[in-house]
PDB file of C-alpha atoms in Angstrom:
ATOM      1  CA  MET A   1      -0.106 -15.907   1.434  1.00 49.00           C
ATOM      2  CA  SER A   2       0.879 -12.280   1.179  1.00 58.00           C
ATOM      3  CA  GLU A   3      -1.304  -9.169   1.145  1.00 70.00           C
ATOM      4  CA  ILE A   4      -0.534  -8.689  -2.545  1.00 74.00           C
ATOM      5  CA  PRO A   5      -3.470  -9.669  -4.793  1.00 76.00           C
ATOM      6  CA  GLY A   6      -3.410 -12.296  -7.537  1.00 88.00           C
ATOM      7  CA  LEU A   7      -0.734 -14.838  -8.333  1.00 93.00           C
ATOM      8  CA  ASP A   8       1.952 -12.966  -6.368  1.00 93.00           C
ATOM      9  CA  GLY A   9      -0.163 -13.375  -3.238  1.00 93.00           C
ATOM     10  CA  THR A  10      -0.629 -17.076  -3.936  1.00 94.00           C
ATOM     11  CA  LEU A  11       3.134 -17.489  -4.408  1.00 96.00           C
ATOM     12  CA  GLY A  12       3.899 -15.594  -1.190  1.00 96.00           C
ATOM     13  CA  VAL A  13       5.684 -12.707  -2.884  1.00 97.00           C
ATOM     14  CA  GLU A  14       6.337  -9.524  -0.937  1.00 95.00           C
ATOM     15  CA  HIS A  15       7.569  -6.287  -2.451  1.00 93.00           C
ATOM     16  CA  VAL A  16      10.399  -4.778  -0.444  1.00 95.00           C
ATOM     17  CA  GLU A  17      11.045  -1.815  -2.754  1.00 96.00           C
ATOM     18  CA  ALA A  18       8.767  -0.333  -5.404  1.00 94.00           C
ATOM     19  CA  GLY A  19       9.581   2.687  -7.508  1.00 93.00           C
ATOM     20  CA  PRO A  20       9.632   3.762 -11.150  1.00 93.00           C
ATOM     21  CA  ASP A  21      13.306   2.804 -11.635  1.00 97.00           C
ATOM     22  CA  LYS A  22      13.498  -0.416  -9.627  1.00 97.00           C
ATOM     23  CA  VAL A  23      11.204  -2.926  -7.979  1.00 97.00           C
ATOM     24  CA  VAL A  24      12.510  -5.569  -5.589  1.00 98.00           C
ATOM     25  CA  ALA A  25      10.365  -8.556  -4.626  1.00 97.00           C
ATOM     26  CA  ARG A  26      11.114 -11.518  -2.393  1.00 98.00           C
ATOM     27  CA  PHE A  27       9.680 -14.971  -1.752  1.00 98.00           C
ATOM     28  CA  THR A  28      10.815 -18.133   0.009  1.00 98.00           C
ATOM     29  CA  ILE A  29      10.794 -21.440  -1.863  1.00 98.00           C
ATOM     30  CA  GLY A  30       8.159 -23.661  -0.271  1.00 97.00           C
ATOM     31  CA  GLU A  31       6.267 -26.810  -1.220  1.00 96.00           C
ATOM     32  CA  ARG A  32       3.867 -24.768  -3.398  1.00 95.00           C
ATOM     33  CA  HIS A  33       6.801 -23.703  -5.623  1.00 97.00           C
ATOM     34  CA  LEU A  34       7.988 -27.221  -6.477  1.00 96.00           C
ATOM     35  CA  GLN A  35       7.377 -29.240  -9.617  1.00 94.00           C
ATOM     36  CA  PRO A  36       6.432 -32.936  -9.306  1.00 93.00           C
ATOM     37  CA  PHE A  37      10.068 -34.024  -8.966  1.00 92.00           C
ATOM     38  CA  GLY A  38      10.689 -31.880  -5.881  1.00 92.00           C
ATOM     39  CA  ILE A  39      12.680 -28.990  -7.351  1.00 94.00           C
ATOM     40  CA  PRO A  40      11.523 -25.392  -7.835  1.00 96.00           C
ATOM     41  CA  HIS A  41       9.311 -24.983 -10.896  1.00 96.00           C
ATOM     42  CA  GLY A  42      10.806 -22.657 -13.512  1.00 96.00           C
ATOM     43  CA  GLY A  43       7.384 -21.166 -14.112  1.00 96.00           C
ATOM     44  CA  VAL A  44       7.555 -19.564 -10.677  1.00 98.00           C
ATOM     45  CA  TYR A  45      10.501 -17.437 -11.802  1.00 98.00           C
ATOM     46  CA  CYS A  46       8.751 -16.553 -15.076  1.00 98.00           C
ATOM     47  CA  ALA A  47       5.592 -15.529 -13.225  1.00 98.00           C
ATOM     48  CA  VAL A  48       7.384 -13.460 -10.591  1.00 98.00           C
ATOM     49  CA  HIS A  49       9.573 -11.849 -13.261  1.00 98.00           C
ATOM     50  CA  GLU A  50       6.534 -10.783 -15.265  1.00 98.00           C
ATOM     51  CA  SER A  51       4.583  -9.441 -12.317  1.00 96.00           C
ATOM     52  CA  THR A  52       7.610  -7.612 -10.885  1.00 97.00           C
ATOM     53  CA  ALA A  53       8.351  -5.990 -14.243  1.00 98.00           C
ATOM     54  CA  SER A  54       4.664  -5.122 -14.624  1.00 96.00           C
ATOM     55  CA  VAL A  55       4.557  -3.429 -11.227  1.00 94.00           C
ATOM     56  CA  ALA A  56       7.678  -1.437 -12.095  1.00 96.00           C
ATOM     57  CA  GLY A  57       6.378  -0.544 -15.537  1.00 96.00           C
ATOM     58  CA  GLN A  58       2.984   0.525 -14.217  1.00 93.00           C
ATOM     59  CA  ILE A  59       4.542   2.701 -11.531  1.00 93.00           C
ATOM     60  CA  TRP A  60       6.668   4.370 -14.216  1.00 95.00           C
ATOM     61  CA  LEU A  61       3.758   4.785 -16.667  1.00 94.00           C
ATOM     62  CA  GLY A  62       1.428   6.074 -13.965  1.00 90.00           C
ATOM     63  CA  SER A  63      -2.022   7.204 -15.068  1.00 86.00           C
ATOM     64  CA  LYS A  64      -1.025   7.477 -18.768  1.00 91.00           C
ATOM     65  CA  GLY A  65      -2.295   3.945 -19.442  1.00 93.00           C
ATOM     66  CA  ILE A  66      -1.972   0.351 -18.396  1.00 94.00           C
ATOM     67  CA  VAL A  67       0.871  -2.110 -19.026  1.00 96.00           C
ATOM     68  CA  VAL A  68       0.530  -5.697 -20.201  1.00 96.00           C
ATOM     69  CA  GLY A  69       3.218  -8.296 -20.738  1.00 97.00           C
ATOM     70  CA  SER A  70       3.973  -9.056 -24.375  1.00 97.00           C
ATOM     71  CA  ASN A  71       7.093 -11.233 -23.989  1.00 98.00           C
ATOM     72  CA  ASN A  72       8.816 -13.026 -21.140  1.00 98.00           C
ATOM     73  CA  SER A  73      12.193 -14.718 -21.530  1.00 98.00           C
ATOM     74  CA  THR A  74      13.720 -16.356 -18.469  1.00 97.00           C
ATOM     75  CA  ASP A  75      16.932 -18.366 -18.233  1.00 98.00           C
ATOM     76  CA  PHE A  76      17.477 -20.720 -15.300  1.00 97.00           C
ATOM     77  CA  ILE A  77      21.061 -20.499 -14.090  1.00 97.00           C
ATOM     78  CA  ARG A  78      21.248 -22.427 -10.821  1.00 97.00           C
ATOM     79  CA  GLN A  79      18.797 -24.606  -8.920  1.00 96.00           C
ATOM     80  CA  ALA A  80      17.438 -23.184  -5.683  1.00 97.00           C
ATOM     81  CA  LYS A  81      16.241 -25.453  -2.905  1.00 95.00           C
ATOM     82  CA  LEU A  82      13.387 -25.653  -0.446  1.00 96.00           C
ATOM     83  CA  GLY A  83      13.731 -22.854   2.118  1.00 97.00           C
ATOM     84  CA  ASP A  84      15.857 -20.558  -0.066  1.00 98.00           C
ATOM     85  CA  THR A  85      14.813 -16.909  -0.109  1.00 98.00           C
ATOM     86  CA  ILE A  86      14.751 -15.531  -3.640  1.00 98.00           C
ATOM     87  CA  THR A  87      15.095 -11.811  -4.316  1.00 98.00           C
ATOM     88  CA  VAL A  88      13.882 -10.567  -7.702  1.00 98.00           C
ATOM     89  CA  THR A  89      15.100  -7.168  -8.920  1.00 98.00           C
ATOM     90  CA  ALA A  90      13.579  -5.420 -11.943  1.00 98.00           C
ATOM     91  CA  THR A  91      15.464  -2.568 -13.634  1.00 98.00           C
ATOM     92  CA  PRO A  92      14.616  -0.802 -16.899  1.00 98.00           C
ATOM     93  CA  ILE A  93      16.471  -1.411 -20.147  1.00 98.00           C
ATOM     94  CA  HIS A  94      14.166   0.757 -22.271  1.00 98.00           C
ATOM     95  CA  ARG A  95      11.021   2.764 -21.537  1.00 98.00           C
ATOM     96  CA  GLY A  96       9.243   4.334 -24.453  1.00 97.00           C
ATOM     97  CA  ARG A  97       5.893   5.658 -25.586  1.00 96.00           C
ATOM     98  CA  SER A  98       4.441   2.298 -26.641  1.00 97.00           C
ATOM     99  CA  GLN A  99       6.590  -0.320 -24.914  1.00 98.00           C
ATOM    100  CA  GLN A 100       9.056  -1.029 -22.132  1.00 98.00           C
ATOM    101  CA  LEU A 101      11.796  -3.630 -21.653  1.00 98.00           C
ATOM    102  CA  TRP A 102      12.847  -4.696 -18.154  1.00 98.00           C
ATOM    103  CA  HIS A 103      15.796  -6.785 -16.930  1.00 98.00           C
ATOM    104  CA  LEU A 104      15.264  -9.153 -14.002  1.00 98.00           C
ATOM    105  CA  ASP A 105      17.702 -10.933 -11.724  1.00 98.00           C
ATOM    106  CA  SER A 106      16.611 -13.603  -9.241  1.00 98.00           C
ATOM    107  CA  THR A 107      19.227 -14.281  -6.571  1.00 98.00           C
ATOM    108  CA  ASP A 108      19.269 -16.495  -3.493  1.00 98.00           C
ATOM    109  CA  GLN A 109      20.018 -15.389   0.067  1.00 98.00           C
ATOM    110  CA  ASP A 110      23.761 -15.752  -0.658  1.00 98.00           C
ATOM    111  CA  GLY A 111      23.584 -13.451  -3.693  1.00 98.00           C
ATOM    112  CA  ARG A 112      23.998 -16.258  -6.225  1.00 98.00           C
ATOM    113  CA  LEU A 113      22.188 -15.776  -9.529  1.00 98.00           C
ATOM    114  CA  ILE A 114      19.367 -18.327  -9.813  1.00 98.00           C
ATOM    115  CA  ALA A 115      17.481 -16.994 -12.846  1.00 98.00           C
ATOM    116  CA  GLN A 116      17.752 -14.022 -15.176  1.00 98.00           C
ATOM    117  CA  GLY A 117      15.255 -12.643 -17.624  1.00 98.00           C
ATOM    118  CA  GLN A 118      13.744  -9.906 -19.702  1.00 98.00           C
ATOM    119  CA  VAL A 119      10.113  -8.880 -19.855  1.00 98.00           C
ATOM    120  CA  ARG A 120       8.687  -6.687 -22.607  1.00 98.00           C
ATOM    121  CA  LEU A 121       5.605  -4.664 -21.700  1.00 98.00           C
ATOM    122  CA  ALA A 122       3.156  -2.931 -24.007  1.00 98.00           C
ATOM    123  CA  ASN A 123       1.857   0.450 -22.832  1.00 97.00           C
ATOM    124  CA  LEU A 124      -1.848   0.472 -23.650  1.00 97.00           C
ATOM    125  CA  ASP A 125      -3.825   3.688 -23.958  1.00 93.00           C
ATOM    126  CA  LYS A 126      -6.499   2.588 -21.490  1.00 90.00           C
ATOM    127  CA  GLN A 127      -7.756   3.900 -18.201  1.00 84.00           C
ATOM    128  CA  ILE A 128      -7.042   1.796 -15.136  1.00 76.00           C
ATOM    129  CA  PRO A 129     -10.368   0.974 -13.437  1.00 73.00           C
ATOM    130  CA  PRO A 130     -10.632   2.946 -10.152  1.00 71.00           C
ATOM    131  CA  GLU A 131     -11.141  -0.213  -8.063  1.00 70.00           C
ATOM    132  CA  LEU A 132      -7.877  -1.651  -9.412  1.00 67.00           C
ATOM    133  CA  ILE A 133      -5.994   1.554  -8.647  1.00 63.00           C
ATOM    134  CA  GLU A 134      -7.183   1.326  -5.042  1.00 62.00           C
ATOM    135  CA  GLN A 135      -6.331  -2.375  -4.797  1.00 59.00           C
ATOM    136  CA  PHE A 136      -2.954  -1.873  -6.510  1.00 55.00           C
ATOM    137  CA  THR A 137      -1.828   1.157  -4.516  1.00 55.00           C
ATOM    138  CA  GLY A 138      -3.238  -0.144  -1.241  1.00 54.00           C
ATOM    139  CA  ALA A 139      -1.350  -3.431  -1.459  1.00 51.00           C
ATOM    140  CA  TYR A 140       1.940  -1.793  -2.368  1.00 53.00           C
ATOM    141  CA  ASP A 141       1.616   1.027   0.173  1.00 52.00           C
ATOM    142  CA  GLN A 142       1.580  -1.610   2.932  1.00 45.00           C
ATOM    143  CA  ARG A 143       5.220  -2.556   2.241  1.00 43.00           C
TER     144      ARG A 143
END
């Protein structure tokens, strides 16, 4: 488990770089990431893509609102294996007043593309609850 709250913590994700123009996350494929037939579950990539894009989008949006995922499209390119370290990189395609679109690449420790995706975020005109700001910034400041 990582220090990051929520599903990312459960999946063992760590953020190695977090800024408004790029977020890089990393996790190692373990037993908890496998589907019943012993290969990595594609949903892991979808989940990490969405949360990585959301972190990036929220950092960019700042205190102007809160981001929520509105679409997640992930293609699986190559099968990873138990013990592989996956690096997920989120970079912006479009950032506007009401929505954002982020590109994500998941590569293994040898730089091979494992999965690729896009996540669309909606920028909501809502205040982030103070306790979430503290939890969010505290977890990511510990990188």
